[in-house]
Amino acid sequence: MTTPLAAKIARDYGTPCAVIDMDKVERNIARVQSACDVAGVANRPHIKTHKSPMLAKMQIDAGARGITCQKLGEAEVMADAGIDDILITYNLIGDEKMARLAALQAKANMTVAADNTVVIAGLPKAAEISGRSLSVVVECDTGRKRAGVETPAEAIALARQIAASKGLNFAGFMLYPTETGWAEAQTFFDEALKGVREHGLDATMVSTGGSPNLINLGKLKGATEHRPGTYIYNDRMQVAAGVAGWDDCALNIYSTVVSRAAPERGILDAGSKTLTSDPGGGLDGFGLILEHPEAKIARFAEEHGFLDLSRTNTRPNVGDVVRIVPNHVCVVVNMMDEVVMVRGDEIIGVLPVAARGKLR
């Protein structure tokens, strides 16, 4: 069954279409900002989810302290929009990136992360070109095995290298503990902090992340800020993590059923180029269909979503427009040039995904 709003979306914009409920967006912003305030840590939201200067400014207006970006390209879009407190949580390497970082330094107060000596050795060039000192945090691995130094001793050594480098300021530490690894993260941080203090340094910025860890907000003694991103829209992963409910999922993909070739199968016009093939940490299927929650988006072709309807007695018909909560909304948004904004049953406008595709 197609809702009146879904019919309007399909008529005016076509499907598949990314739609954000601005009432839910505003509630999510307010809820997490309040949680950060209560926990006594600043909120530094990661814009990787929405990639929109307008939404970043809404987060800042609600009380956030600056923003987090993953790549220089994202930061450039945000700085051009007037946002002036930006943390880049990624190792930056090479002359091209140092020139761009220096240009950013002229527009905004920049902090960057590093987890090795090669990255740190290159950063003074950006400071020299810009004529401004550059703040650097040491990224610490506390269980995810992605990036970050693995021992407090390595963190201390990098902090000392930063402090000894012309044009660089050691600002502190960046951590992304696993949801169950905060006790181990505390041990790591305490030892690293003790070590840098023994060398006359201090950590004024201690940044934790992300949205799944909102259940652990404020648990790290000494943390100064938190970097949640997905919370502004939420998705199946956040619901599974227990930090959001279905009514907190502000972005839906509106998709049309284009084929029902057999009783227990169907085809959506949203395939891997829309919903992406991210399994979402072992979730069953590739999105939740709100109108048919027992149906399964079982697999994809590029433009086809394959429906397994064997578990549901309420089966969609050809032409029905359904709403899908993605597994991982961040990668879905990066596939979109724009999202449609709604309030209730009214379409209120179109929002460009300004930083989409900014992968370097």
mmCIF file with all atom_site columns, C-alpha atoms in Angstrom, residues 76-172:
data_model
loop_
_atom_site.group_PDB
_atom_site.id
_atom_site.type_symbol
_atom_site.label_atom_id
_atom_site.label_alt_id
_atom_site.label_comp_id
_atom_site.label_asym_id
_atom_site.label_entity_id
_atom_site.label_seq_id
_atom_site.pdbx_PDB_ins_code
_atom_site.Cartn_x
_atom_site.Cartn_y
_atom_site.Cartn_z
_atom_site.occupancy
_atom_site.B_iso_or_equiv
_atom_site.pdbx_formal_charge
_atom_site.auth_seq_id
_atom_site.auth_comp_id
_atom_site.auth_asym_id
_atom_site.auth_atom_id
_atom_site.pdbx_PDB_model_num
ATOM 1  C CA . GLU A 1 76  ? 36.748 22.179 2.473  1.00 0.00 ? 76  GLU A CA 1
ATOM 2  C CA . VAL A 1 77  ? 32.996 22.157 1.847  1.00 0.00 ? 77  VAL A CA 1
ATOM 3  C CA . MET A 1 78  ? 32.283 22.892 5.498  1.00 0.00 ? 78  MET A CA 1
ATOM 4  C CA . ALA A 1 79  ? 34.905 25.632 5.827  1.00 0.00 ? 79  ALA A CA 1
ATOM 5  C CA . ASP A 1 80  ? 33.641 27.312 2.655  1.00 0.00 ? 80  ASP A CA 1
ATOM 6  C CA . ALA A 1 81  ? 30.235 27.441 4.365  1.00 0.00 ? 81  ALA A CA 1
ATOM 7  C CA . GLY A 1 82  ? 31.727 29.311 7.328  1.00 0.00 ? 82  GLY A CA 1
ATOM 8  C CA . ILE A 1 83  ? 32.249 26.503 9.851  1.00 0.00 ? 83  ILE A CA 1
ATOM 9  C CA . ASP A 1 84  ? 35.455 27.345 11.704 1.00 0.00 ? 84  ASP A CA 1
ATOM 10 C CA . ASP A 1 85  ? 36.248 24.511 14.161 1.00 0.00 ? 85  ASP A CA 1
ATOM 11 C CA . ILE A 1 86  ? 37.061 21.290 12.330 1.00 0.00 ? 86  ILE A CA 1
ATOM 12 C CA . LEU A 1 87  ? 38.732 18.022 13.340 1.00 0.00 ? 87  LEU A CA 1
ATOM 13 C CA . ILE A 1 88  ? 39.939 15.734 10.547 1.00 0.00 ? 88  ILE A CA 1
ATOM 14 C CA . THR A 1 89  ? 40.149 12.194 11.899 1.00 0.00 ? 89  THR A CA 1
ATOM 15 C CA . TYR A 1 90  ? 42.347 10.733 9.187  1.00 0.00 ? 90  TYR A CA 1
ATOM 16 C CA . ASN A 1 91  ? 46.049 10.425 8.423  1.00 0.00 ? 91  ASN A CA 1
ATOM 17 C CA . LEU A 1 92  ? 46.976 13.026 5.788  1.00 0.00 ? 92  LEU A CA 1
ATOM 18 C CA . ILE A 1 93  ? 49.992 12.330 3.595  1.00 0.00 ? 93  ILE A CA 1
ATOM 19 C CA . GLY A 1 94  ? 51.631 14.135 0.678  1.00 0.00 ? 94  GLY A CA 1
ATOM 20 C CA . ASP A 1 95  ? 52.385 17.622 -0.613 1.00 0.00 ? 95  ASP A CA 1
ATOM 21 C CA . GLU A 1 96  ? 49.007 17.998 -2.321 1.00 0.00 ? 96  GLU A CA 1
ATOM 22 C CA . LYS A 1 97  ? 47.170 17.394 0.922  1.00 0.00 ? 97  LYS A CA 1
ATOM 23 C CA . MET A 1 98  ? 49.499 19.666 2.898  1.00 0.00 ? 98  MET A CA 1
ATOM 24 C CA . ALA A 1 99  ? 48.765 22.535 0.488  1.00 0.00 ? 99  ALA A CA 1
ATOM 25 C CA . ARG A 1 100 ? 45.036 21.986 0.879  1.00 0.00 ? 100 ARG A CA 1
ATOM 26 C CA . LEU A 1 101 ? 45.329 21.717 4.658  1.00 0.00 ? 101 LEU A CA 1
ATOM 27 C CA . ALA A 1 102 ? 47.260 24.990 4.708  1.00 0.00 ? 102 ALA A CA 1
ATOM 28 C CA . ALA A 1 103 ? 44.491 26.666 2.706  1.00 0.00 ? 103 ALA A CA 1
ATOM 29 C CA . LEU A 1 104 ? 41.968 25.356 5.207  1.00 0.00 ? 104 LEU A CA 1
ATOM 30 C CA . GLN A 1 105 ? 44.040 26.808 8.042  1.00 0.00 ? 105 GLN A CA 1
ATOM 31 C CA . ALA A 1 106 ? 43.372 30.250 6.583  1.00 0.00 ? 106 ALA A CA 1
ATOM 32 C CA . LYS A 1 107 ? 39.613 29.719 6.918  1.00 0.00 ? 107 LYS A CA 1
ATOM 33 C CA . ALA A 1 108 ? 39.126 27.622 10.045 1.00 0.00 ? 108 ALA A CA 1
ATOM 34 C CA . ASN A 1 109 ? 40.713 26.376 13.246 1.00 0.00 ? 109 ASN A CA 1
ATOM 35 C CA . MET A 1 110 ? 41.942 22.965 12.200 1.00 0.00 ? 110 MET A CA 1
ATOM 36 C CA . THR A 1 111 ? 42.943 19.904 14.225 1.00 0.00 ? 111 THR A CA 1
ATOM 37 C CA . VAL A 1 112 ? 44.187 16.730 12.552 1.00 0.00 ? 112 VAL A CA 1
ATOM 38 C CA . ALA A 1 113 ? 44.855 13.201 13.742 1.00 0.00 ? 113 ALA A CA 1
ATOM 39 C CA . ALA A 1 114 ? 48.005 11.130 13.238 1.00 0.00 ? 114 ALA A CA 1
ATOM 40 C CA . ASP A 1 115 ? 49.111 7.648  14.231 1.00 0.00 ? 115 ASP A CA 1
ATOM 41 C CA . ASN A 1 116 ? 52.607 7.397  12.767 1.00 0.00 ? 116 ASN A CA 1
ATOM 42 C CA . THR A 1 117 ? 55.866 9.275  12.329 1.00 0.00 ? 117 THR A CA 1
ATOM 43 C CA . VAL A 1 118 ? 55.535 9.654  8.553  1.00 0.00 ? 118 VAL A CA 1
ATOM 44 C CA . VAL A 1 119 ? 52.303 11.628 8.868  1.00 0.00 ? 119 VAL A CA 1
ATOM 45 C CA . ILE A 1 120 ? 53.677 13.821 11.630 1.00 0.00 ? 120 ILE A CA 1
ATOM 46 C CA . ALA A 1 121 ? 56.845 14.552 9.667  1.00 0.00 ? 121 ALA A CA 1
ATOM 47 C CA . GLY A 1 122 ? 54.773 15.968 6.804  1.00 0.00 ? 122 GLY A CA 1
ATOM 48 C CA . LEU A 1 123 ? 52.430 18.194 8.816  1.00 0.00 ? 123 LEU A CA 1
ATOM 49 C CA . PRO A 1 124 ? 54.885 21.063 9.518  1.00 0.00 ? 124 PRO A CA 1
ATOM 50 C CA . LYS A 1 125 ? 54.731 21.940 5.816  1.00 0.00 ? 125 LYS A CA 1
ATOM 51 C CA . ALA A 1 126 ? 51.033 22.814 6.181  1.00 0.00 ? 126 ALA A CA 1
ATOM 52 C CA . ALA A 1 127 ? 51.788 24.945 9.203  1.00 0.00 ? 127 ALA A CA 1
ATOM 53 C CA . GLU A 1 128 ? 54.628 26.696 7.377  1.00 0.00 ? 128 GLU A CA 1
ATOM 54 C CA . ILE A 1 129 ? 52.550 27.470 4.290  1.00 0.00 ? 129 ILE A CA 1
ATOM 55 C CA . SER A 1 130 ? 49.626 28.778 6.335  1.00 0.00 ? 130 SER A CA 1
ATOM 56 C CA . GLY A 1 131 ? 51.750 30.711 8.814  1.00 0.00 ? 131 GLY A CA 1
ATOM 57 C CA . ARG A 1 132 ? 49.661 29.226 11.630 1.00 0.00 ? 132 ARG A CA 1
ATOM 58 C CA . SER A 1 133 ? 50.419 26.502 14.126 1.00 0.00 ? 133 SER A CA 1
ATOM 59 C CA . LEU A 1 134 ? 48.532 23.256 13.615 1.00 0.00 ? 134 LEU A CA 1
ATOM 60 C CA . SER A 1 135 ? 46.963 21.200 16.408 1.00 0.00 ? 135 SER A CA 1
ATOM 61 C CA . VAL A 1 136 ? 47.493 17.438 16.224 1.00 0.00 ? 136 VAL A CA 1
ATOM 62 C CA . VAL A 1 137 ? 45.932 14.609 18.230 1.00 0.00 ? 137 VAL A CA 1
ATOM 63 C CA . VAL A 1 138 ? 47.363 11.110 18.443 1.00 0.00 ? 138 VAL A CA 1
ATOM 64 C CA . GLU A 1 139 ? 44.943 8.448  17.272 1.00 0.00 ? 139 GLU A CA 1
ATOM 65 C CA . CYS A 1 140 ? 44.899 5.456  19.610 1.00 0.00 ? 140 CYS A CA 1
ATOM 66 C CA . ASP A 1 141 ? 43.601 1.994  18.790 1.00 0.00 ? 141 ASP A CA 1
ATOM 67 C CA . THR A 1 142 ? 41.518 0.743  21.695 1.00 0.00 ? 142 THR A CA 1
ATOM 68 C CA . GLY A 1 143 ? 40.173 -2.446 20.185 1.00 0.00 ? 143 GLY A CA 1
ATOM 69 C CA . ARG A 1 144 ? 38.813 -1.805 16.679 1.00 0.00 ? 144 ARG A CA 1
ATOM 70 C CA . LYS A 1 145 ? 42.074 -2.689 14.909 1.00 0.00 ? 145 LYS A CA 1
ATOM 71 C CA . ARG A 1 146 ? 41.556 -0.032 12.265 1.00 0.00 ? 146 ARG A CA 1
ATOM 72 C CA . ALA A 1 147 ? 43.935 2.918  12.618 1.00 0.00 ? 147 ALA A CA 1
ATOM 73 C CA . GLY A 1 148 ? 45.680 4.146  15.748 1.00 0.00 ? 148 GLY A CA 1
ATOM 74 C CA . VAL A 1 149 ? 48.743 3.256  17.779 1.00 0.00 ? 149 VAL A CA 1
ATOM 75 C CA . GLU A 1 150 ? 48.413 0.044  19.725 1.00 0.00 ? 150 GLU A CA 1
ATOM 76 C CA . THR A 1 151 ? 50.326 0.912  22.894 1.00 0.00 ? 151 THR A CA 1
ATOM 77 C CA . PRO A 1 152 ? 50.489 3.876  25.277 1.00 0.00 ? 152 PRO A CA 1
ATOM 78 C CA . ALA A 1 153 ? 54.250 3.967  24.764 1.00 0.00 ? 153 ALA A CA 1
ATOM 79 C CA . GLU A 1 154 ? 53.759 4.603  21.035 1.00 0.00 ? 154 GLU A CA 1
ATOM 80 C CA . ALA A 1 155 ? 51.199 7.313  21.821 1.00 0.00 ? 155 ALA A CA 1
ATOM 81 C CA . ILE A 1 156 ? 53.639 9.036  24.163 1.00 0.00 ? 156 ILE A CA 1
ATOM 82 C CA . ALA A 1 157 ? 56.445 8.881  21.603 1.00 0.00 ? 157 ALA A CA 1
ATOM 83 C CA . LEU A 1 158 ? 54.246 10.440 18.906 1.00 0.00 ? 158 LEU A CA 1
ATOM 84 C CA . ALA A 1 159 ? 53.065 13.151 21.296 1.00 0.00 ? 159 ALA A CA 1
ATOM 85 C CA . ARG A 1 160 ? 56.686 14.058 21.937 1.00 0.00 ? 160 ARG A CA 1
ATOM 86 C CA . GLN A 1 161 ? 57.435 14.100 18.186 1.00 0.00 ? 161 GLN A CA 1
ATOM 87 C CA . ILE A 1 162 ? 54.491 16.435 17.601 1.00 0.00 ? 162 ILE A CA 1
ATOM 88 C CA . ALA A 1 163 ? 55.546 18.776 20.390 1.00 0.00 ? 163 ALA A CA 1
ATOM 89 C CA . ALA A 1 164 ? 59.117 18.890 19.044 1.00 0.00 ? 164 ALA A CA 1
ATOM 90 C CA . SER A 1 165 ? 58.008 19.644 15.466 1.00 0.00 ? 165 SER A CA 1
ATOM 91 C CA . LYS A 1 166 ? 58.073 23.241 14.279 1.00 0.00 ? 166 LYS A CA 1
ATOM 92 C CA . GLY A 1 167 ? 54.607 24.645 13.822 1.00 0.00 ? 167 GLY A CA 1
ATOM 93 C CA . LEU A 1 168 ? 52.786 21.739 15.515 1.00 0.00 ? 168 LEU A CA 1
ATOM 94 C CA . ASN A 1 169 ? 50.945 21.650 18.844 1.00 0.00 ? 169 ASN A CA 1
ATOM 95 C CA . PHE A 1 170 ? 50.251 18.399 20.659 1.00 0.00 ? 170 PHE A CA 1
ATOM 96 C CA . ALA A 1 171 ? 46.532 18.715 21.429 1.00 0.00 ? 171 ALA A CA 1
ATOM 97 C CA . GLY A 1 172 ? 45.701 15.338 22.957 1.00 0.00 ? 172 GLY A CA 1
#
